[in-house]
Short mmCIF file of C-alpha atoms in Angstrom, two decimals:
data_model
loop_
_atom_site.label_atom_id
_atom_site.label_comp_id
_atom_site.label_asym_id
_atom_site.label_seq_id
_atom_site.Cartn_x
_atom_site.Cartn_y
_atom_site.Cartn_z
CA UNK A 1 48.60 127.08 106.66
CA UNK A 2 46.32 124.11 106.87
CA UNK A 3 42.86 123.48 105.53
CA UNK A 4 40.74 121.71 108.08
CA UNK A 5 37.91 119.41 107.15
CA UNK A 6 35.19 119.78 109.75
CA UNK A 7 33.74 116.42 110.83
CA UNK A 8 34.92 114.89 107.60
CA UNK A 9 34.41 111.24 106.88
CA UNK A 10 37.67 110.82 105.04
CA UNK A 11 38.72 107.21 105.27
CA UNK A 12 42.17 106.21 104.29
CA UNK A 13 43.41 102.70 104.52
CA UNK A 14 46.28 100.82 105.93
CA UNK A 15 49.93 100.70 105.01
CA UNK A 16 49.13 99.13 101.65
CA UNK A 17 47.66 102.40 100.46
CA UNK A 18 44.14 101.19 99.75
CA UNK A 19 41.57 103.96 99.92
CA UNK A 20 37.94 103.54 100.86
CA UNK A 21 34.97 105.67 100.02
CA UNK A 22 33.55 108.79 101.33
CA UNK A 23 35.52 111.99 100.87
CA UNK A 24 35.08 115.33 102.63
CA UNK A 25 31.36 115.53 103.06
CA UNK A 26 31.45 118.62 105.26
CA UNK A 27 34.65 120.54 104.56
CA UNK A 28 35.47 123.65 106.55
CA UNK A 29 36.37 125.48 103.36
CA UNK A 30 34.18 125.64 100.30
CA UNK A 31 36.62 123.89 98.00
CA UNK A 32 40.17 122.64 97.83
CA UNK A 33 41.51 122.54 94.31
CA UNK A 34 44.81 122.32 92.51
CA UNK A 35 47.16 123.24 95.31
CA UNK A 36 50.07 122.30 93.11
CA UNK A 37 49.59 125.74 91.53
CA UNK A 38 49.84 127.44 94.94
CA UNK A 39 52.76 125.52 96.45
CA UNK A 40 53.99 127.30 99.57
CA UNK A 41 57.65 128.10 100.01
CA UNK A 42 58.00 126.56 103.46
CA UNK A 43 56.80 123.64 105.50
CA UNK A 44 53.40 124.14 107.06
CA UNK A 45 53.35 122.81 110.60
CA UNK A 46 50.58 120.35 111.37
CA UNK A 47 48.67 121.70 114.41
CA UNK A 48 48.25 119.20 117.22
CA UNK A 49 44.65 120.31 117.74
CA UNK A 50 43.79 119.18 114.24
CA UNK A 51 45.60 115.89 114.72
CA UNK A 52 43.48 115.22 117.76
CA UNK A 53 40.15 116.47 116.48
CA UNK A 54 39.64 115.39 112.91
CA UNK A 55 41.11 114.44 109.59
CA UNK A 56 42.46 117.22 107.43
CA UNK A 57 44.24 117.97 104.21
CA UNK A 58 47.18 120.34 104.20
CA UNK A 59 49.54 121.43 101.41
CA UNK A 60 53.03 121.14 102.86
CA UNK A 61 56.61 120.96 101.77
CA UNK A 62 58.87 118.07 102.70
CA UNK A 63 62.01 118.90 104.62
CA UNK A 64 65.07 119.10 102.42
CA UNK A 65 63.35 120.41 99.30
CA UNK A 66 64.76 123.63 97.89
CA UNK A 67 62.80 126.29 96.08
CA UNK A 68 64.38 125.40 92.75
CA UNK A 69 63.64 121.69 93.17
CA UNK A 70 60.13 122.19 94.48
CA UNK A 71 57.72 121.71 91.62
CA UNK A 72 54.59 120.16 93.12
CA UNK A 73 53.20 120.40 96.62
CA UNK A 74 52.66 117.33 98.73
CA UNK A 75 49.24 116.61 100.14
CA UNK A 76 49.33 115.18 103.64
CA UNK A 77 46.26 113.48 105.07
CA UNK A 78 45.95 112.44 108.69
CA UNK A 79 43.55 109.59 109.37
CA UNK A 80 42.51 109.79 112.99
CA UNK A 81 41.24 106.21 113.46
CA UNK A 82 44.48 104.67 112.25
CA UNK A 83 46.79 107.48 113.39
CA UNK A 84 48.59 107.52 110.06
CA UNK A 85 50.14 110.41 108.18
CA UNK A 86 49.97 109.67 104.47
CA UNK A 87 51.71 111.87 101.89
CA UNK A 88 51.12 111.80 98.16
CA UNK A 89 51.25 114.06 95.13
CA UNK A 90 47.78 114.09 93.65
CA UNK A 91 46.58 115.77 90.50
CA UNK A 92 42.91 115.59 91.32
CA UNK A 93 40.47 118.16 92.69
CA UNK A 94 38.42 118.00 95.85
CA UNK A 95 35.12 119.79 96.27
CA UNK A 96 32.36 120.05 98.83
CA UNK A 97 30.35 116.87 98.79
CA UNK A 98 32.76 114.71 96.84
CA UNK A 99 35.25 114.53 94.03
CA UNK A 100 34.85 116.17 90.66
CA UNK A 101 34.83 114.45 87.31
CA UNK A 102 36.47 111.10 88.17
CA UNK A 103 36.13 108.45 90.79
CA UNK A 104 38.39 109.01 93.78
CA UNK A 105 39.59 105.42 93.94
CA UNK A 106 40.80 105.48 90.37
CA UNK A 107 42.60 108.77 90.89
CA UNK A 108 44.41 107.82 94.08
CA UNK A 109 45.33 104.46 92.62
CA UNK A 110 47.51 106.30 90.09
CA UNK A 111 49.38 108.29 92.75
CA UNK A 112 52.43 107.25 94.63
CA UNK A 113 51.74 107.09 98.34
CA UNK A 114 53.97 106.54 101.30
CA UNK A 115 53.72 106.67 105.06
CA UNK A 116 55.35 109.45 107.04
CA UNK A 117 56.29 109.69 110.65
CA UNK A 118 55.40 112.80 112.56
CA UNK A 119 59.05 113.89 112.79
CA UNK A 120 59.37 113.75 109.01
CA UNK A 121 57.43 116.99 108.87
CA UNK A 122 59.30 119.95 110.24
CA UNK A 123 59.72 123.66 109.71
CA UNK A 124 61.92 124.47 106.75
CA UNK A 125 64.16 127.50 106.84
CA UNK A 126 62.61 130.20 104.71
CA UNK A 127 65.10 131.73 102.32
CA UNK A 128 64.18 135.10 100.88
CA UNK A 129 65.86 136.51 97.80
CA UNK A 130 66.86 140.02 98.89
CA UNK A 131 66.91 141.20 95.29
CA UNK A 132 63.21 140.40 95.01
CA UNK A 133 62.17 142.23 98.19
CA UNK A 134 61.14 145.43 96.35
CA UNK A 135 58.94 143.30 94.10
CA UNK A 136 57.42 141.54 97.13
CA UNK A 137 56.73 144.86 98.84
CA UNK A 138 55.03 146.19 95.73
CA UNK A 139 52.82 143.11 95.70
CA UNK A 140 51.94 143.61 99.36
CA UNK A 141 51.19 147.28 98.71
CA UNK A 142 48.97 146.54 95.69
CA UNK A 143 51.08 149.10 93.90
CA UNK A 144 48.55 149.94 91.17
CA UNK A 145 45.81 150.59 93.73
CA UNK A 146 48.23 152.65 95.81
CA UNK A 147 49.14 154.62 92.69
CA UNK A 148 45.46 155.39 92.10
CA UNK A 149 45.07 156.54 95.73
CA UNK A 150 48.08 158.86 95.42
CA UNK A 151 46.76 160.17 92.08
CA UNK A 152 43.44 161.18 93.65
CA UNK A 153 45.27 162.81 96.58
CA UNK A 154 47.39 164.80 94.13
CA UNK A 155 44.22 165.83 92.32
CA UNK A 156 42.75 167.17 95.55
CA UNK A 157 45.93 169.11 96.32
CA UNK A 158 46.18 170.67 92.86
CA UNK A 159 42.53 171.71 92.89
CA UNK A 160 42.86 173.60 96.18
CA UNK A 161 42.70 177.40 95.72
CA UNK A 162 45.99 178.28 97.44
CA UNK A 163 49.64 178.71 96.55
CA UNK A 164 51.42 175.55 95.39
CA UNK A 165 54.14 174.40 97.81
CA UNK A 166 56.37 171.72 96.20
CA UNK A 167 57.67 170.40 99.54
CA UNK A 168 54.23 169.99 101.11
CA UNK A 169 52.96 168.50 97.85
CA UNK A 170 55.69 165.83 97.86
CA UNK A 171 55.40 165.03 101.58
CA UNK A 172 51.60 164.72 101.37
CA UNK A 173 51.87 162.33 98.42
CA UNK A 174 54.56 160.30 100.21
CA UNK A 175 52.55 160.05 103.43
CA UNK A 176 49.36 159.10 101.63
CA UNK A 177 51.15 156.44 99.60
CA UNK A 178 52.82 154.97 102.69
CA UNK A 179 49.48 154.70 104.51
CA UNK A 180 47.95 153.03 101.47
CA UNK A 181 50.80 150.49 101.43
CA UNK A 182 50.21 149.74 105.11
CA UNK A 183 46.45 149.36 104.68
CA UNK A 184 46.75 147.03 101.68
CA UNK A 185 49.33 144.85 103.44
CA UNK A 186 47.19 144.45 106.56
CA UNK A 187 44.21 143.68 104.34
CA UNK A 188 46.13 140.82 102.68
CA UNK A 189 47.34 139.57 106.07
CA UNK A 190 43.76 139.25 107.35
CA UNK A 191 42.42 137.65 104.17
CA UNK A 192 44.97 134.89 103.50
CA UNK A 193 42.51 132.01 104.20
CA UNK A 194 39.96 133.56 101.84
CA UNK A 195 42.35 134.75 99.14
CA UNK A 196 43.56 131.17 98.77
CA UNK A 197 40.10 130.17 97.54
CA UNK A 198 39.83 132.83 94.82
CA UNK A 199 41.36 132.47 91.38
CA UNK A 200 42.13 136.20 91.30
CA UNK A 201 44.06 136.23 94.58
CA UNK A 202 45.38 132.69 95.06
CA UNK A 203 48.88 133.66 93.89
CA UNK A 204 49.40 136.50 96.36
CA UNK A 205 52.72 136.19 98.15
CA UNK A 206 51.22 135.69 101.61
CA UNK A 207 48.96 132.95 100.29
CA UNK A 208 51.96 131.20 98.75
CA UNK A 209 54.05 131.86 101.89
CA UNK A 210 56.79 133.60 99.91
CA UNK A 211 57.37 135.79 102.96
CA UNK A 212 56.23 135.24 106.52
CA UNK A 213 53.20 136.98 108.04
CA UNK A 214 55.48 138.62 110.64
CA UNK A 215 57.57 140.07 107.82
CA UNK A 216 54.45 141.45 106.12
CA UNK A 217 53.06 142.95 109.34
CA UNK A 218 56.43 144.53 110.11
CA UNK A 219 56.43 146.11 106.65
CA UNK A 220 52.91 147.43 107.26
CA UNK A 221 53.87 148.90 110.65
CA UNK A 222 56.88 150.58 109.07
CA UNK A 223 54.82 152.08 106.24
CA UNK A 224 52.10 153.22 108.63
CA UNK A 225 54.65 154.88 110.92
CA UNK A 226 56.34 156.65 108.02
CA UNK A 227 53.01 157.78 106.59
CA UNK A 228 51.61 159.22 109.83
CA UNK A 229 54.96 160.82 110.79
CA UNK A 230 55.42 162.57 107.47
CA UNK A 231 51.85 163.84 107.44
CA UNK A 232 52.05 165.02 111.05
CA UNK A 233 55.38 166.87 110.85
CA UNK A 234 55.44 167.72 107.15
CA UNK A 235 51.83 168.66 106.40
CA UNK A 236 49.26 169.41 109.12
CA UNK A 237 47.16 167.82 111.84
CA UNK A 238 43.85 167.52 110.00
CA UNK A 239 45.46 165.61 107.12
CA UNK A 240 47.12 163.28 109.62
CA UNK A 241 43.79 162.61 111.33
CA UNK A 242 42.13 161.85 107.99
CA UNK A 243 44.97 159.48 107.06
CA UNK A 244 44.78 157.63 110.39
CA UNK A 245 40.98 157.44 110.13
CA UNK A 246 41.22 155.98 106.65
CA UNK A 247 43.79 153.39 107.75
CA UNK A 248 41.55 152.20 110.60
CA UNK A 249 38.44 152.33 108.44
CA UNK A 250 39.99 150.13 105.74
CA UNK A 251 41.75 147.57 107.92
CA UNK A 252 39.46 147.25 110.95
CA UNK A 253 36.00 147.97 109.53
CA UNK A 254 35.88 147.47 105.77
CA UNK A 255 38.03 144.30 105.67
CA UNK A 256 36.01 142.25 108.20
CA UNK A 257 32.73 143.70 106.96
CA UNK A 258 33.29 142.13 103.54
CA UNK A 259 32.25 138.80 105.05
CA UNK A 260 29.39 140.20 107.10
CA UNK A 261 27.28 142.67 105.13
CA UNK A 262 26.90 144.18 101.66
CA UNK A 263 27.26 147.55 103.40
CA UNK A 264 31.00 147.00 102.94
CA UNK A 265 30.72 148.55 99.46
CA UNK A 266 29.52 151.85 100.92
CA UNK A 267 32.21 151.80 103.60
CA UNK A 268 34.85 151.01 100.99
CA UNK A 269 33.65 153.94 98.90
CA UNK A 270 34.18 156.25 101.87
CA UNK A 271 37.73 154.93 102.12
CA UNK A 272 38.29 155.80 98.46
CA UNK A 273 36.72 159.25 98.86
CA UNK A 274 39.04 160.42 101.67
CA UNK A 275 42.39 160.73 99.75
CA UNK A 276 41.30 163.71 97.58
CA UNK A 277 40.03 165.41 100.74
CA UNK A 278 43.44 164.77 102.30
CA UNK A 279 45.07 166.46 99.32
CA UNK A 280 42.74 169.43 99.73
CA UNK A 281 43.42 169.78 103.47
CA UNK A 282 47.16 169.37 102.91
CA UNK A 283 47.03 172.50 100.77
CA UNK A 284 44.41 174.60 102.56
CA UNK A 285 44.49 173.27 106.13
CA UNK A 286 40.71 172.99 106.28
CA UNK A 287 37.73 171.12 104.87
CA UNK A 288 35.30 173.17 102.80
CA UNK A 289 32.81 172.71 99.96
CA UNK A 290 35.44 172.21 97.25
CA UNK A 291 37.22 169.43 99.13
CA UNK A 292 33.97 167.69 100.00
CA UNK A 293 32.86 167.80 96.38
CA UNK A 294 36.15 166.20 95.28
CA UNK A 295 35.52 163.43 97.78
CA UNK A 296 31.90 163.04 96.65
CA UNK A 297 32.99 162.59 93.02
CA UNK A 298 35.38 159.81 94.04
CA UNK A 299 32.70 158.27 96.25
CA UNK A 300 30.15 158.06 93.43
CA UNK A 301 32.68 156.85 90.85
CA UNK A 302 33.55 153.75 92.86
CA UNK A 303 30.09 152.17 92.54
CA UNK A 304 30.04 151.69 88.75
CA UNK A 305 33.74 150.83 88.88
CA UNK A 306 33.62 148.18 91.61
CA UNK A 307 30.18 146.76 90.82
CA UNK A 308 31.24 146.15 87.23
CA UNK A 309 34.44 144.50 88.45
CA UNK A 310 32.71 142.29 91.01
CA UNK A 311 30.04 141.11 88.56
CA UNK A 312 32.44 138.80 86.73
CA UNK A 313 34.01 137.66 90.01
CA UNK A 314 30.79 136.45 91.63
CA UNK A 315 31.87 132.83 91.73
CA UNK A 316 35.16 133.76 93.37
CA UNK A 317 33.51 135.97 95.98
CA UNK A 318 30.89 133.32 96.69
CA UNK A 319 33.53 130.62 97.13
CA UNK A 320 35.47 132.76 99.58
CA UNK A 321 32.36 133.78 101.51
CA UNK A 322 32.41 137.51 100.71
CA UNK A 323 29.04 139.24 100.93
CA UNK A 324 29.13 141.44 97.86
CA UNK A 325 26.12 143.00 96.20
CA UNK A 326 26.82 141.11 92.99
CA UNK A 327 26.55 137.83 94.96
CA UNK A 328 23.81 138.37 97.51
CA UNK A 329 21.67 141.01 95.79
CA UNK A 330 22.38 141.29 92.03
CA UNK A 331 19.39 143.56 91.46
CA UNK A 332 20.65 146.10 93.99
CA UNK A 333 24.09 145.89 92.41
CA UNK A 334 22.70 146.87 89.00
CA UNK A 335 20.49 149.64 90.43
CA UNK A 336 23.23 151.29 92.50
CA UNK A 337 25.54 151.22 89.50
CA UNK A 338 23.06 153.20 87.44
CA UNK A 339 22.12 155.56 90.29
CA UNK A 340 25.65 156.61 91.09
CA UNK A 341 26.52 157.00 87.42
CA UNK A 342 23.69 159.52 87.18
CA UNK A 343 24.94 161.09 90.42
CA UNK A 344 28.32 161.63 88.77
CA UNK A 345 26.66 163.89 86.23
CA UNK A 346 25.01 165.93 88.97
CA UNK A 347 28.18 166.22 91.07
CA UNK A 348 30.25 167.39 88.11
CA UNK A 349 27.59 170.00 87.39
CA UNK A 350 27.97 171.30 90.96
CA UNK A 351 31.69 172.02 90.54
CA UNK A 352 31.18 175.51 89.06
CA UNK A 353 28.42 176.23 91.58
CA UNK A 354 30.84 175.89 94.52
CA UNK A 355 33.49 177.86 92.60
CA UNK A 356 35.72 174.80 92.18
CA UNK A 357 35.86 175.16 88.39
CA UNK A 358 34.55 177.37 85.63
CA UNK A 359 31.35 176.46 83.81
CA UNK A 360 33.33 174.91 80.99
CA UNK A 361 33.93 171.85 83.17
CA UNK A 362 30.22 171.04 83.33
CA UNK A 363 30.08 170.96 79.53
CA UNK A 364 33.45 169.28 78.96
CA UNK A 365 32.67 166.44 81.38
CA UNK A 366 29.19 165.89 79.93
CA UNK A 367 30.23 163.43 77.16
CA UNK A 368 32.22 161.29 79.61
CA UNK A 369 29.41 161.20 82.16
CA UNK A 370 26.78 160.58 79.51
CA UNK A 371 28.71 157.58 78.16
CA UNK A 372 29.20 156.28 81.70
CA UNK A 373 25.43 156.46 82.22
CA UNK A 374 24.85 154.69 78.91
CA UNK A 375 27.19 151.82 79.81
CA UNK A 376 25.63 151.59 83.27
CA UNK A 377 22.20 151.38 81.72
CA UNK A 378 23.39 148.61 79.39
CA UNK A 379 24.77 146.80 82.42
CA UNK A 380 21.49 147.34 84.26
CA UNK A 381 19.43 145.90 81.40
CA UNK A 382 21.70 143.09 80.16
CA UNK A 383 23.57 142.10 83.32
CA UNK A 384 26.10 140.05 81.41
CA UNK A 385 29.87 139.72 81.33
CA UNK A 386 30.25 141.83 78.21
CA UNK A 387 28.38 144.87 79.53
CA UNK A 388 30.08 144.71 82.93
CA UNK A 389 33.52 144.40 81.35
CA UNK A 390 32.94 147.42 79.08
CA UNK A 391 31.72 149.48 82.03
CA UNK A 392 34.72 148.52 84.15
CA UNK A 393 37.22 149.35 81.41
CA UNK A 394 35.61 152.71 80.70
CA UNK A 395 35.60 153.57 84.43
CA UNK A 396 39.40 153.27 84.36
CA UNK A 397 39.46 155.93 81.64
CA UNK A 398 36.66 158.01 83.12
CA UNK A 399 38.34 158.97 86.41
CA UNK A 400 41.64 160.27 84.95
CA UNK A 401 39.66 162.18 82.31
CA UNK A 402 37.53 163.86 84.97
CA UNK A 403 40.62 164.79 87.02
CA UNK A 404 42.34 166.28 83.97
CA UNK A 405 39.23 168.28 83.06
CA UNK A 406 39.00 169.54 86.64
CA UNK A 407 42.56 170.84 86.45
CA UNK A 408 42.00 172.43 83.04
CA UNK A 409 38.86 174.21 84.23
CA UNK A 410 40.16 175.08 87.70
CA UNK A 411 39.01 178.45 88.96
CA UNK A 412 41.97 180.57 90.04
CA UNK A 413 41.78 183.30 92.63
CA UNK A 414 43.88 186.43 92.82
CA UNK A 415 45.68 187.39 96.00
CA UNK A 416 44.58 190.70 97.59
CA UNK A 417 47.80 192.49 96.54
CA UNK A 418 47.46 191.21 92.98
CA UNK A 419 43.87 192.42 92.87
CA UNK A 420 44.95 195.90 94.03
CA UNK A 421 47.68 195.99 91.38
CA UNK A 422 45.16 195.12 88.67
CA UNK A 423 42.80 197.86 89.83
CA UNK A 424 45.59 200.43 89.93
CA UNK A 425 46.67 199.49 86.38
CA UNK A 426 43.11 199.98 85.17
CA UNK A 427 43.01 203.44 86.77
CA UNK A 428 46.30 204.44 85.17
CA UNK A 429 45.03 203.34 81.78
CA UNK A 430 41.86 205.38 82.15
#
């Protein structure tokens, strides 16, 4: 991939390698820094449109380098007025409006520069280590996030008031996990230009070109097909519809909305709330109050969890152009965190009302919800890295604890025949 500098005034010199002033006054991206840490695994083709329109900087790989020999990426700069391609290995940083910390002339003077012809840059054959493919696929799938999605789906299935079917249970978990893998892969495919600008995501395998985009999309299509097929033929129609809806909602609505509106947080919370409902429908074949309450609990939990996470990533999100509450409206971010933490207490108290659990759950979950509210209030008042980090870490403990307490306090129902047998035994005793 290339990083275009829009209407830049980059001026590079002649064959002697002298460099004159002004650098990247109006870059297309917010910043370009330390690409040696994100060296791609293949040559990046230089688009002709960029060669004709403006100067640009692109991290590329010279033909003939192998992965083992490749230690530092080469920066190639095209200077339109002179028509020169100049390659060098810099160790300096570029930022919007100029160069950080040191004078650009002094920095480039210490680098070895040479002229390249256009044919010196070519596609390099991408070699993939087959043994590492499972690891690459786990990275594309965001395996920990997928595991959390499957865990919530399992929770919804186990809480449903019907007979446990091991085969349906396994197929539903497999289908949900496959759809999550597909959604996360497509999300990374769409966000490569933005992930490359964030410290948290700059080492993702698509950003570093470890595998090709076509390979990643093919993997996503395969996972999506497996997920929808298993849910359709192994579970039921309503679960399949919910899975397909969630896939579209995450990839086609939530992902682009992250750069358009802070409403993306609410849409993303809906995406996270659907898996437990899928587990419920996989077991019962319908949506009722118990399944909706499971989804509502997951919906509310995501606000303190994600808002606390995003608070310490504000600079990253801002650099990449994501419109998150923590960036564009910090006050709303703190208020919604506290509101939905309080809502968690109310939703857990409703579980026995809708006959999802016994009343013991309302009391057992009270300490966890009370501490979540306390940490959210601290975050609301202090709004610092320490309070947000404590809230985020506790949210990772809070959700599994709530799911375990739900299972412990689950309200079981007797089948009609079992109820008749119990009544007959009572009569015989009397």
